[in-house]
XYZ file of C-alpha atoms in Angstrom:
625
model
C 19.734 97.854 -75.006
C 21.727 98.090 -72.181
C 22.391 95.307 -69.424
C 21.329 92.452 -71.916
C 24.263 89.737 -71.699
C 23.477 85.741 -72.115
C 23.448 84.650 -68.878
C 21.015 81.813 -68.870
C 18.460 83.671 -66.490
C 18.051 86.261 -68.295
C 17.920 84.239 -71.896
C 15.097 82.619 -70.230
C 13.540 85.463 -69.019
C 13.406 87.694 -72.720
C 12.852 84.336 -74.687
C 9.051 86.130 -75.684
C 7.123 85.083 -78.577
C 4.639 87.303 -80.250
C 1.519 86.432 -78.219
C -1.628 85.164 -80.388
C 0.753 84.591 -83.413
C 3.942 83.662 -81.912
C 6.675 82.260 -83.809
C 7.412 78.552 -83.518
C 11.103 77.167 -82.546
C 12.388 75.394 -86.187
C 14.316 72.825 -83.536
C 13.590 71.738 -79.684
C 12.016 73.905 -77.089
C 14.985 75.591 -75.619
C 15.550 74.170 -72.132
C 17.289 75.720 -68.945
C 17.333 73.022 -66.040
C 15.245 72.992 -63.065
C 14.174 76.166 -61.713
C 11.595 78.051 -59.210
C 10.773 81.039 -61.079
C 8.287 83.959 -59.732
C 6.665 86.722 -61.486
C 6.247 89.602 -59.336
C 3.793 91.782 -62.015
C 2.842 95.474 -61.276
C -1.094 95.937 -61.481
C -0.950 100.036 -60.122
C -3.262 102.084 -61.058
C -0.346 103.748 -63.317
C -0.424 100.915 -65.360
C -3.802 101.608 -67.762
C -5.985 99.286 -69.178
C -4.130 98.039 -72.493
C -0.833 97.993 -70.763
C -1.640 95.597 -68.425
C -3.091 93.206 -71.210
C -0.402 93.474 -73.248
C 1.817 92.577 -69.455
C -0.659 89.704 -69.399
C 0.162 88.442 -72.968
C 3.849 88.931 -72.499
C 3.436 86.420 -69.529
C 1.549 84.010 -71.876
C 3.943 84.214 -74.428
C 6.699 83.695 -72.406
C 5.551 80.564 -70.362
C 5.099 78.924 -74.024
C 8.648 79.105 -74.368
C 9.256 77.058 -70.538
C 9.912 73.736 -70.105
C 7.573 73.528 -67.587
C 6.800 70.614 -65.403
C 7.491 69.082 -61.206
C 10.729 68.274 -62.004
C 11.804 71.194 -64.992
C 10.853 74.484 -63.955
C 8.041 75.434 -61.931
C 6.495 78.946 -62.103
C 4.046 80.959 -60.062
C 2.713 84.692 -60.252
C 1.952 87.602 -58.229
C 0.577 90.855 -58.474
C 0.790 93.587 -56.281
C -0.426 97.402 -56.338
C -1.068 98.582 -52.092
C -1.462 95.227 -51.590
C -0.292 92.106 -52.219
C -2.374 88.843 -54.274
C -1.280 85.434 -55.025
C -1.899 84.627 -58.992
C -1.099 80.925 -58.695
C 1.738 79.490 -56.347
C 4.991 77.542 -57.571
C 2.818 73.992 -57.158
C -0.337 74.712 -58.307
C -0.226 74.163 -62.412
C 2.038 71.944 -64.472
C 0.626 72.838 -67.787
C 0.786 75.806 -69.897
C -2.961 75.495 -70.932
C -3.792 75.971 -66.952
C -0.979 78.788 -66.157
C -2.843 80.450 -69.275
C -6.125 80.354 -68.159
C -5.073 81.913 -64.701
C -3.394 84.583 -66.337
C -5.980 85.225 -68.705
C -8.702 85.899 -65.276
C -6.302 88.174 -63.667
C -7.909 91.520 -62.229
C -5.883 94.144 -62.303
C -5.423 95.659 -58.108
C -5.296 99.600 -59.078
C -4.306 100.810 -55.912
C -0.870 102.020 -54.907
C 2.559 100.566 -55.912
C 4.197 98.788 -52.642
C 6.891 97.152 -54.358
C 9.278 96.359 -51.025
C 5.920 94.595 -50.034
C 5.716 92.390 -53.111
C 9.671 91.412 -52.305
C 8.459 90.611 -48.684
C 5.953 88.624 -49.716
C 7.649 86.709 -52.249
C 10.456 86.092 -50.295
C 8.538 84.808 -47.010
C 5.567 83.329 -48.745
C 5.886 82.519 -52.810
C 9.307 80.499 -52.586
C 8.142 78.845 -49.513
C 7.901 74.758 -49.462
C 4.498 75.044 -48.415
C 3.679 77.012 -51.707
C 6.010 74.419 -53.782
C 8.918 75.546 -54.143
C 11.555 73.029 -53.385
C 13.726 72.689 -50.508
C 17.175 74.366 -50.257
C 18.590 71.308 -49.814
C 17.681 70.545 -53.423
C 19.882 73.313 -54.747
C 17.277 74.340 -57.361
C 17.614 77.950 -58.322
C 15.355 80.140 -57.052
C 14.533 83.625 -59.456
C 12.078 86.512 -58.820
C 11.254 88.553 -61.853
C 10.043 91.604 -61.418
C 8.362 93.577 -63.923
C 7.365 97.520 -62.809
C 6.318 100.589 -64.750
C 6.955 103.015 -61.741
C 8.349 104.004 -58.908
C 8.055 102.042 -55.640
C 6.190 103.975 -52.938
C 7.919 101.937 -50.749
C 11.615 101.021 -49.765
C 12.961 97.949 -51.738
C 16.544 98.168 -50.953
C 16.730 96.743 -47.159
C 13.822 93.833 -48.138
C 15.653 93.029 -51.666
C 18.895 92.661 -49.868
C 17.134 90.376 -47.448
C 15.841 88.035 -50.448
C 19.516 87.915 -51.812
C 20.627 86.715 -48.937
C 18.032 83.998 -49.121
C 19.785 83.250 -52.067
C 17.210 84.448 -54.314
C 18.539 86.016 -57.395
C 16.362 88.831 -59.052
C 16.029 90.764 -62.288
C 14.309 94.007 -62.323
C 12.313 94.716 -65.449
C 11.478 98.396 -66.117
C 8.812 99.528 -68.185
C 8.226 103.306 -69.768
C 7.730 105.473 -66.495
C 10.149 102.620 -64.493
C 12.670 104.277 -61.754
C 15.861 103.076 -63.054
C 17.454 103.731 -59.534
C 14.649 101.740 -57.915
C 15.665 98.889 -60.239
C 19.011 98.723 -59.612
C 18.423 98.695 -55.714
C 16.206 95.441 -56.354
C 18.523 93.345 -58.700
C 21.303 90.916 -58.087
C 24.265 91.697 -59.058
C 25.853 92.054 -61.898
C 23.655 94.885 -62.558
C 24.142 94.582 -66.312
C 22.976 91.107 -66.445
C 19.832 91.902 -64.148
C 18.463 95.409 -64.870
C 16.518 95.525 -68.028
C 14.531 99.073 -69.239
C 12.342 98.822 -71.962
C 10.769 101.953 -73.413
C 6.797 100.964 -74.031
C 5.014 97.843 -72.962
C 4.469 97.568 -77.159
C 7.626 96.740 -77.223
C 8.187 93.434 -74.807
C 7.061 91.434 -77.735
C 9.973 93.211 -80.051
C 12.253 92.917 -76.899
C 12.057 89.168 -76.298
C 12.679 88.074 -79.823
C 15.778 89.955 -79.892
C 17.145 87.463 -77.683
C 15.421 84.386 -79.100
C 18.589 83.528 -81.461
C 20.729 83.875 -78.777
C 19.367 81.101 -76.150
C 18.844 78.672 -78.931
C 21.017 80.100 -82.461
C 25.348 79.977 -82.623
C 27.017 82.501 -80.922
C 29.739 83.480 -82.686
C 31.051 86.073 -80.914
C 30.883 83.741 -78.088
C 33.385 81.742 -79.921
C 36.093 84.355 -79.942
C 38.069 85.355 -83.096
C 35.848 88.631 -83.765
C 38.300 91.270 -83.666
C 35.432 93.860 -82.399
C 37.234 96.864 -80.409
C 34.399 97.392 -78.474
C 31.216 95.081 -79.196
C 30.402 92.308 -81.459
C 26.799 91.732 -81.793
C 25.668 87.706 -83.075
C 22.636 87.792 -85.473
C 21.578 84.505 -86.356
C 25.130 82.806 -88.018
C 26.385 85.781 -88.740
C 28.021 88.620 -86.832
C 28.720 92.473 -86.581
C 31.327 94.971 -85.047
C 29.776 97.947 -83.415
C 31.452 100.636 -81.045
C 30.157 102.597 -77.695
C 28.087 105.270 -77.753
C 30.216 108.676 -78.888
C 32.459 106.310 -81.059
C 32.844 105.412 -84.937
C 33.238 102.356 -86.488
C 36.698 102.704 -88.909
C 37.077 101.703 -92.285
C 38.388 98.221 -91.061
C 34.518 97.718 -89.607
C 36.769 96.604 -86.410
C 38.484 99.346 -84.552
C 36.685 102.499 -83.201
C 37.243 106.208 -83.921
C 36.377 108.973 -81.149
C 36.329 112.763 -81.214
C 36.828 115.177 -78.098
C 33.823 118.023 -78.360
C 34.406 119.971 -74.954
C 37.884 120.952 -76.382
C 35.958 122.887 -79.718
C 34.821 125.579 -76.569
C 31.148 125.423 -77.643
C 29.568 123.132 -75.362
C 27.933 125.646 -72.900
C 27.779 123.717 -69.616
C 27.716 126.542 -66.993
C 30.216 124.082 -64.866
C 31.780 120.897 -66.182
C 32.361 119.419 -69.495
C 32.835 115.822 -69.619
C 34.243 114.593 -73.101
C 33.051 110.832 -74.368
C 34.649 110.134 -77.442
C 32.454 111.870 -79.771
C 30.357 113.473 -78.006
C 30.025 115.274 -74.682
C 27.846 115.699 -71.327
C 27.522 118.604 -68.574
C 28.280 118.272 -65.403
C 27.450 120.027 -61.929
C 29.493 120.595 -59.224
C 28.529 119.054 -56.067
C 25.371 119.670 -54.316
C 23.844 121.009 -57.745
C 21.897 119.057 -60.040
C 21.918 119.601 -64.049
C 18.811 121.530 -65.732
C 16.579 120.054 -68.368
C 18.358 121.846 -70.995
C 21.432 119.746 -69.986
C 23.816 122.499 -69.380
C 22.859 125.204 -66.373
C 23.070 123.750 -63.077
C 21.197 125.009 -59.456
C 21.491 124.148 -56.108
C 19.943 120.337 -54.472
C 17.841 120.633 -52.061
C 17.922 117.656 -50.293
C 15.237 117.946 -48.321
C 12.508 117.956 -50.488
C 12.967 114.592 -51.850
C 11.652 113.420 -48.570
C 13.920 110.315 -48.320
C 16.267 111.622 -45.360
C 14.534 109.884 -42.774
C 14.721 112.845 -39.969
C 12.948 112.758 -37.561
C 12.026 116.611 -36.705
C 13.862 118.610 -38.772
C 15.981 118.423 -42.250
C 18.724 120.636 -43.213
C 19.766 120.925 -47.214
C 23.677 121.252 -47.376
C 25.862 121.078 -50.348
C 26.913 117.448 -49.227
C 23.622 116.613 -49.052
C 20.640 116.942 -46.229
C 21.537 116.730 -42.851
C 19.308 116.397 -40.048
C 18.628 118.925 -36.324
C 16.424 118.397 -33.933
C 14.495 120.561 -31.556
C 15.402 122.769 -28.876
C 15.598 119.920 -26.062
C 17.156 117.064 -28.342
C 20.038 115.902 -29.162
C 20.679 113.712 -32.454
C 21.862 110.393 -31.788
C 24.833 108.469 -33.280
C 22.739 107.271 -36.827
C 22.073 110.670 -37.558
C 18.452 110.839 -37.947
C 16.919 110.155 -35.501
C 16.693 112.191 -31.725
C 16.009 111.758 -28.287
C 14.793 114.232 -25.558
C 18.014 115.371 -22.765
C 17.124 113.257 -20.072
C 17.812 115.764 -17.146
C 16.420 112.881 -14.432
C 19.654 110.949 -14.898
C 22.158 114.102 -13.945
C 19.479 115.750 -11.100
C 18.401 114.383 -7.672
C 14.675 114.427 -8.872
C 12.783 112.831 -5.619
C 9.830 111.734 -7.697
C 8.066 109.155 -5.897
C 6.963 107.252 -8.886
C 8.830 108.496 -12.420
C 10.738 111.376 -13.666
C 10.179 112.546 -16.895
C 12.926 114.979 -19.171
C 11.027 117.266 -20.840
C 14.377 118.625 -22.654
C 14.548 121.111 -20.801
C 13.243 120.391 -17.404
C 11.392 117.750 -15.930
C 8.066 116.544 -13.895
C 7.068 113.971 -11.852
C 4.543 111.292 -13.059
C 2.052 108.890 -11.286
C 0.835 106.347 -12.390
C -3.046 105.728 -13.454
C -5.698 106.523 -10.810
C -3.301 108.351 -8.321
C -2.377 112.001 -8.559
C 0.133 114.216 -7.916
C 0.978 115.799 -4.313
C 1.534 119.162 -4.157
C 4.880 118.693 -3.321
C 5.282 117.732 -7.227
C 6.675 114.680 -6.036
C 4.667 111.523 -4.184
C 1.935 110.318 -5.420
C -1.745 109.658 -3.912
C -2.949 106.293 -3.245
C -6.154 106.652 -4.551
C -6.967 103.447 -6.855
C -6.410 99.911 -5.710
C -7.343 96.821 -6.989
C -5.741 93.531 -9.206
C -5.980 93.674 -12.915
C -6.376 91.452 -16.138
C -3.044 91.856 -17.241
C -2.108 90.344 -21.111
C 1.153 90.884 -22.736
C 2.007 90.990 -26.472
C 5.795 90.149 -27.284
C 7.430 90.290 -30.265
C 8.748 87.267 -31.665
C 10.035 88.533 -35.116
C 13.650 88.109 -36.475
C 15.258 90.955 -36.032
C 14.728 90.130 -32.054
C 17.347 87.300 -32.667
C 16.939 83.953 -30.923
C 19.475 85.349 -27.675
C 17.292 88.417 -27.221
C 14.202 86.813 -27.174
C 16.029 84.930 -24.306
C 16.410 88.376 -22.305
C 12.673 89.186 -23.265
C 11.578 86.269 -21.482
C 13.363 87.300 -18.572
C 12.204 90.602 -18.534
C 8.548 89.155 -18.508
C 9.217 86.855 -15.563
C 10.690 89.732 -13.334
C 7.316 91.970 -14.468
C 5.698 88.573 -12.518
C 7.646 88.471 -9.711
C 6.176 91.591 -8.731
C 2.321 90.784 -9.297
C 0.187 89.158 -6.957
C -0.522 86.466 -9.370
C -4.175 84.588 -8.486
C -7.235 83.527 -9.939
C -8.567 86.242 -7.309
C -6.053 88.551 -8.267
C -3.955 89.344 -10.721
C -4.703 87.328 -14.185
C -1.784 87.044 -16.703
C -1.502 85.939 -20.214
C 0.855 86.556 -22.923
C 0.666 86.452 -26.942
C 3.556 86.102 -29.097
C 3.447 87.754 -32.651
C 5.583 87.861 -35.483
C 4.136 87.263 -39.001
C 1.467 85.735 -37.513
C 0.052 85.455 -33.948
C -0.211 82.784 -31.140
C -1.555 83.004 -27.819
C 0.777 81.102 -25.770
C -1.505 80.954 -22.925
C -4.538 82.928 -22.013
C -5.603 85.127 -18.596
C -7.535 81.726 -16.724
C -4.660 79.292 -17.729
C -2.167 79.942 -14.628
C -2.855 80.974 -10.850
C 0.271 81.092 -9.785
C 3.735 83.032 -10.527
C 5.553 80.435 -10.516
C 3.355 78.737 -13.241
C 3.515 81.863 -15.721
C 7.341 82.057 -15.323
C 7.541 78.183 -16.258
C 5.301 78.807 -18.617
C 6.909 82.062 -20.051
C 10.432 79.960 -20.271
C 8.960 77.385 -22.491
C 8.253 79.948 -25.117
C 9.417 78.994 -28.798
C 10.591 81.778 -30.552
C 8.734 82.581 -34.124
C 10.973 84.843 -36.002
C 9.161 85.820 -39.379
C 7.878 89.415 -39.817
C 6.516 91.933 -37.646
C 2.586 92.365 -37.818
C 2.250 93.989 -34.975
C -1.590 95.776 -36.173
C -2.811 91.830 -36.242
C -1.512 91.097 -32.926
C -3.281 94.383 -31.728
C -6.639 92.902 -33.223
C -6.168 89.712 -31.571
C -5.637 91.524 -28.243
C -9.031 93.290 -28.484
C -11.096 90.786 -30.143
C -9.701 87.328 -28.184
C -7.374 87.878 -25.393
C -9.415 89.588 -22.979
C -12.635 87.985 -23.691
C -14.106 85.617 -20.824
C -13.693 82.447 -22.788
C -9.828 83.323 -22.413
C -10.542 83.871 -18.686
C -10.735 87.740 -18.182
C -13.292 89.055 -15.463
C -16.770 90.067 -16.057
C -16.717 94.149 -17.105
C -19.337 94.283 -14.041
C -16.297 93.599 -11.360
C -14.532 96.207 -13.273
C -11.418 94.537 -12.810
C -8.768 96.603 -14.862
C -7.949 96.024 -18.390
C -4.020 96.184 -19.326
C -2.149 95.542 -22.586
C 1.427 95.557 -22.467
C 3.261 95.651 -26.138
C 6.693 94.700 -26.383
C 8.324 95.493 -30.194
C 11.756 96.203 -31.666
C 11.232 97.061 -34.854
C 9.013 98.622 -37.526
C 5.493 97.262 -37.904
C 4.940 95.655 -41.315
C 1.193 95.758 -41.709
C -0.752 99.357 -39.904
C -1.748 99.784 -36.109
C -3.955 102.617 -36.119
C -7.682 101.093 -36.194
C -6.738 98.457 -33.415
C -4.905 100.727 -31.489
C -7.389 102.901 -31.309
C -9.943 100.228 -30.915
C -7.790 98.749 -27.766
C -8.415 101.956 -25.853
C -12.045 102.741 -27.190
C -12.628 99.417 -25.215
C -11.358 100.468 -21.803
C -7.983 98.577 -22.506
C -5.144 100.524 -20.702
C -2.300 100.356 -23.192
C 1.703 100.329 -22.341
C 4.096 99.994 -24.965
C 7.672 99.072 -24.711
C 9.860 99.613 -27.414
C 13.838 98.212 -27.641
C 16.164 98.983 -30.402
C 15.135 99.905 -33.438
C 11.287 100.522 -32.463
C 9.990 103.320 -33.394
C 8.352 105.741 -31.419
C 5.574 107.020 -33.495
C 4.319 103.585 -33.285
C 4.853 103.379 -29.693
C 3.244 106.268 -28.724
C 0.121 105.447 -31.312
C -0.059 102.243 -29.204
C -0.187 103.560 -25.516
C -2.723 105.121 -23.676
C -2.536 108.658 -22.863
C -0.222 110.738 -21.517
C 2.106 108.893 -23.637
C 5.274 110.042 -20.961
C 3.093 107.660 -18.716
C 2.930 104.558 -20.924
C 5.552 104.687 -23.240
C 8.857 103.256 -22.161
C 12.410 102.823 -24.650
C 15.270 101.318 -23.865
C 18.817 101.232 -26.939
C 19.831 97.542 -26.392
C 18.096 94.385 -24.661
C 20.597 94.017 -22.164
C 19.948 97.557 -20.640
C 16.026 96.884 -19.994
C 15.913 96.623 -16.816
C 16.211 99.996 -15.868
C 12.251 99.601 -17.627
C 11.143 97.247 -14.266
C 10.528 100.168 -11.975
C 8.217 102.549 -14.413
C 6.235 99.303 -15.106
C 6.214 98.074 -11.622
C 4.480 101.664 -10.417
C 2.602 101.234 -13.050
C 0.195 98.004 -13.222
C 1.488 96.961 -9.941
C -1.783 97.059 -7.579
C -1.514 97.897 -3.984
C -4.159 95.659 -2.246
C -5.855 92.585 -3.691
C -9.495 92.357 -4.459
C -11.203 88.676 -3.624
C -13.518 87.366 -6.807
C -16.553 88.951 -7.291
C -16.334 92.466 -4.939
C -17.162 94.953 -6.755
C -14.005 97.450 -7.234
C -14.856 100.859 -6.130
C -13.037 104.151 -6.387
C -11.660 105.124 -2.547
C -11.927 108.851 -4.112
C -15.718 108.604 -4.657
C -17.296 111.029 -2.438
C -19.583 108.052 -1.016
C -16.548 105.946 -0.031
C -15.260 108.630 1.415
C -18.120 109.319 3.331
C -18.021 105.682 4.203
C -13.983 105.961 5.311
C -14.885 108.917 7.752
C -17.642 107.366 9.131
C -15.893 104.234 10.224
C -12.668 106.552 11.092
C -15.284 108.517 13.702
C -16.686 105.044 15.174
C -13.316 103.678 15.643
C -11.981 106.525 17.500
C -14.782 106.844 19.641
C -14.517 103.337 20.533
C -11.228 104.176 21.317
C -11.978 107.114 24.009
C -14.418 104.766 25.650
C -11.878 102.145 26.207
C -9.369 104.754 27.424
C -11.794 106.359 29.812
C -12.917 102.796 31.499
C -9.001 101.631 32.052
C -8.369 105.128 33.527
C -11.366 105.083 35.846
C -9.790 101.383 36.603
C -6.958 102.349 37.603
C -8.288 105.279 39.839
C -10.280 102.921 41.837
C -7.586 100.354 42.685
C -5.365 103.238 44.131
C -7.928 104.417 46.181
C -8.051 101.156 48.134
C -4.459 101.190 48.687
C -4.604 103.948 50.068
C -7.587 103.208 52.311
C -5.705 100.213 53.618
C -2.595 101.819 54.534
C -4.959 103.725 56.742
């Protein structure tokens, strides 16, 4: 099969015994060193009943041929379909009999198959010291092996480049249906020595022993002195010349004979023929793909695979898809993705409170609870009143430790211009990552100058980016009145305020939703690489209203002024008044009736100091008389 060199990973990794009957080593257990090893194991639905048994009893088998133990190598397993589930960790077992008995309860998940996930996972969680894996410092070898009978659903090249990084070295095991593409983008390198495709899950059991003479029998073609053209294959203490596909062995059993077919004129590609010694292959031009009968070729369209990533509209060219955007957009420099012309940067717009492009013109905004003049310009000044204001800030890391810097900067000049007050307006923030942390709730500081100290001595998470738990936490604990928001009865505004710069890794619809269904007024800011769908799933409605973007963290503050019109109340409410609309036809009512009294106490006034006045010049001119 191809890819199947000794390297000692991979030795370890095919040395399978047949399961209930295996066969016994004559000598010692083959041993490879120390080593954290995780099994990453497919339970889709695509995998059916018997083929995930005879998965489980390929596991079995193989952990009887580990030295396992705390100080040899330690093994834990995962399985993974939509989700993600923890077999056993890296410290949990030290005996076979246990690791057996684990296996042997396993549930299949038969749900979808996330693969990127299950690299996530293993590479943030499964090799962490916490689970038992053993420090870096301790230079044990850390290997992922990851056995699949599909194609991922997910993407597994960015995340499995990640865990390489982290110095985790994979192998990608294909079985039957397996995407050999998808493996490829998983394994280490070199991809012969990690990628491994074997036809049926029957034959595992047929595919370890192959390599069971090898880890622990001579090599002798290892020794040299073969004289093999092209391969020499070791069985047991003997060995064997064979030659590459489309090749002969010669009467010498050494040297290899090939034969040229596309030059005999019969080959019938309807483009290219590409001679292999012996045999032959058709080819396509480019931007056609070959035919199941091997030899016509039609056009690609590229934009049906549904990987290009556009964001409105795909384009299928012979070099491959390319993407357009709408009538209004322009594409930016990555080439997927676009953004709306943004005429309020090249026009004098005069809107008092924010411009928005609509591509091809543009409108003024207000913000919540005041409404546009008929000028299309200024704004009312309808609703007043402090709010409960709690922000969620992403501390994953792909923010990077000097960015979250500038984010806590940006938060402290979004205080500076709040009235900040147990009376007025309430502040707390929550940082989230792979996990969440309030880092101090709505009745902890009553000052500005408290939340900016506070905001400074922020420790950044890094981690993932979950940003559908930190939307949870918002509704369920941040504005609660153990965390010190306001009674509903003062109906003192609710405000959430995301910050994000990336992709979320777990799904935001429910407690997005749920964050408005509770009243919560929703803004989210996105920087970078956020993505706007999610940003505009977050926000309240209109989304031009509460959705702000800015390309780099050094450009944000061009963000302050939207945000300031935003939240930013007008006139401060003392504890316990209740807040009442000024557009209500009774306050009204109440307005022009004190408006009436006041200038009719002003005509009075008027009237006496005039009559005054009259009087005293009268009696000067009486005397002068």
């Amino acid at each position: 099969m191809r890819g199947l060199l000794c390297s000692p990973l991979p030795l370890l990794l095919l040395l399978l015994l047949p399961w209930e009957t295996q066969l016994q080593f004559t000598g010692p257990k083959c041993r490879s060193g120390p080593l954290d090893l995780v099994f990453v194991i497919d339970s889709s639905r695509s995998v059916r009943p018997f083929e995930f048994e005879t998965m489980r009893q390929f596991l079995v088998g193989l952990l009887r041929g580990l030295d396992v133990g705390p100080n040899a190598t330690r093994v834990g397993v995962i399985q993974y379909s939509s989700q993600v589930q923890s077999v056993f960790p890296l410290g949990a077992f030290s005996r076979h009999e246990d690791m057996e008995r684990a296996i042997r309860a396993l549930v299949p998940l038969a749900q979808g198959t996330m693969t990127g996930l299950a690299i996530q996972y293993a590479m943030n969680v499964a090799f962490s010291v916490a689970e038992g894996a053993r420090p870096p410092e301790a230079r044990v070898p850390r290997v992922a092996v990851i056995v699949t009978d599909g194609r991922p659903q997910d993407r597994v090249a960015e995340v499995a480049a990640q865990a390489r990084a982290r110095g985790i070295e994979i192998y990608a095991v294909g079985v039957q249906r397996a995407d050999v593409g998808s493996l490829r983008a998983m394994a280490s390198p070199p991809l012969n020595e990690h990628v491994f495709l074997v036809e049926s899950f029957d034959l595992i059991q047929e595919f370890g022993l192959q390599f069971q003479g090898r880890l622990c029998g001579k090599d002798l073609c290892a020794e040299g002195g073969h004289g093999c053209q092209h391969q020499c294959v070791s069985a047991l203490d003997m060995y064997h010349c064979t030659c590459n596909p489309g090749y002969q062995l010669a009467a010498d059993n050494k040297s290899c004979l090939a034969v040229d077919l596309c030059a005999q004129g019969t080959h019938g590609c309807a483009h290219h023929c590409v001679s292999s010694p012996g045999s032959y292959s058709c080819r396509c031009r480019a931007g056609f793909v070959l035919q199941r009968d091997q030899r016509s070729c039609r056009a690609i369209d590229h934009c049906s695979f549904g990987n290009h990533s556009c964001q409105h509209e795909c384009v299928s060219t012979l070099s491959g898809p390319r993407c357009h955007c709408r009538e209004g957009h322009d594409l930016l420099s990555d080439g997927r993705r676009c953004q709306a012309r943004d005429l309020c940067n090249g026009v004098d717009h005069g809107c008092e409170f924010r411009c928005v492009s609509d591509g091809l013109s543009y409108r003024c905004l207000c913000p919540e609870g005041r409404q546009l003049q008929a000028d299309g310009k200024s704004c009312s000044r309808c609703r007043e009143g402090h709010v409960d204001l709690v922000l969620l800030v992403d501390g994953s890391k792909s923010v990077r430790p000097q960015n979250f810097e500038l984010v806590k900067r940006f938060v402290n000049q979004i205080v500076d211009f709040l009235d900040v007050s147990p009376e007025g307006t309430r502040v707390g923030l929550v940082q989230f990552s792979s996990r969440v942390r309030t880092e101090f709730p709505l009745g902890r500081y009553g000052t500005a100058a408290e939340v900016k100290q506070a905001v400074l001595a922020i420790e950044y998470m890094e981690r993932g980016t979950m940003t559908g738990m930190a939307l949870r936490h918002l509704v369920e604990h941040s504005f609660s009145e153990a965390q010190g928001a306001r009674p509903r009865a003062l109906n003192v505004p609710r405000v959430g305020l995301v910050f994000t710069d990336g992709r979320s890794q777990d799904d935001i619809s429910l407690w997005a939703a749920r964050a408005k269904e509770e009243g919560i007024v929703m803004y989210a800011v996105g920087v970078g690489k956020a993505v706007e769908e999610e940003l505009r799933e977050i926000a309240s409605e209109p989304s031009e209203l509460h959705v702000s973007y800015s390309p780099d963290f050094s450009t944000m503050a061009h963000l302050l002024e939207n945000l300031k019109g935003s939240i930013c109340p007008e006139e401060g409410i003392s504890a316990g008044t209740e807040l009442r609309s000024p557009c209500d036809c009774e306050s009204l009512m109440e307005f022009q009736g004190r408006t009436l009294g006041a200038l009719d106490s002003l005509t009075q006034n008027q009237l006496a100091q005039l009559t005054a006045r009259l009087e005293a010049l009268e009696n000067q001119l009486a005397n002068q008389k």
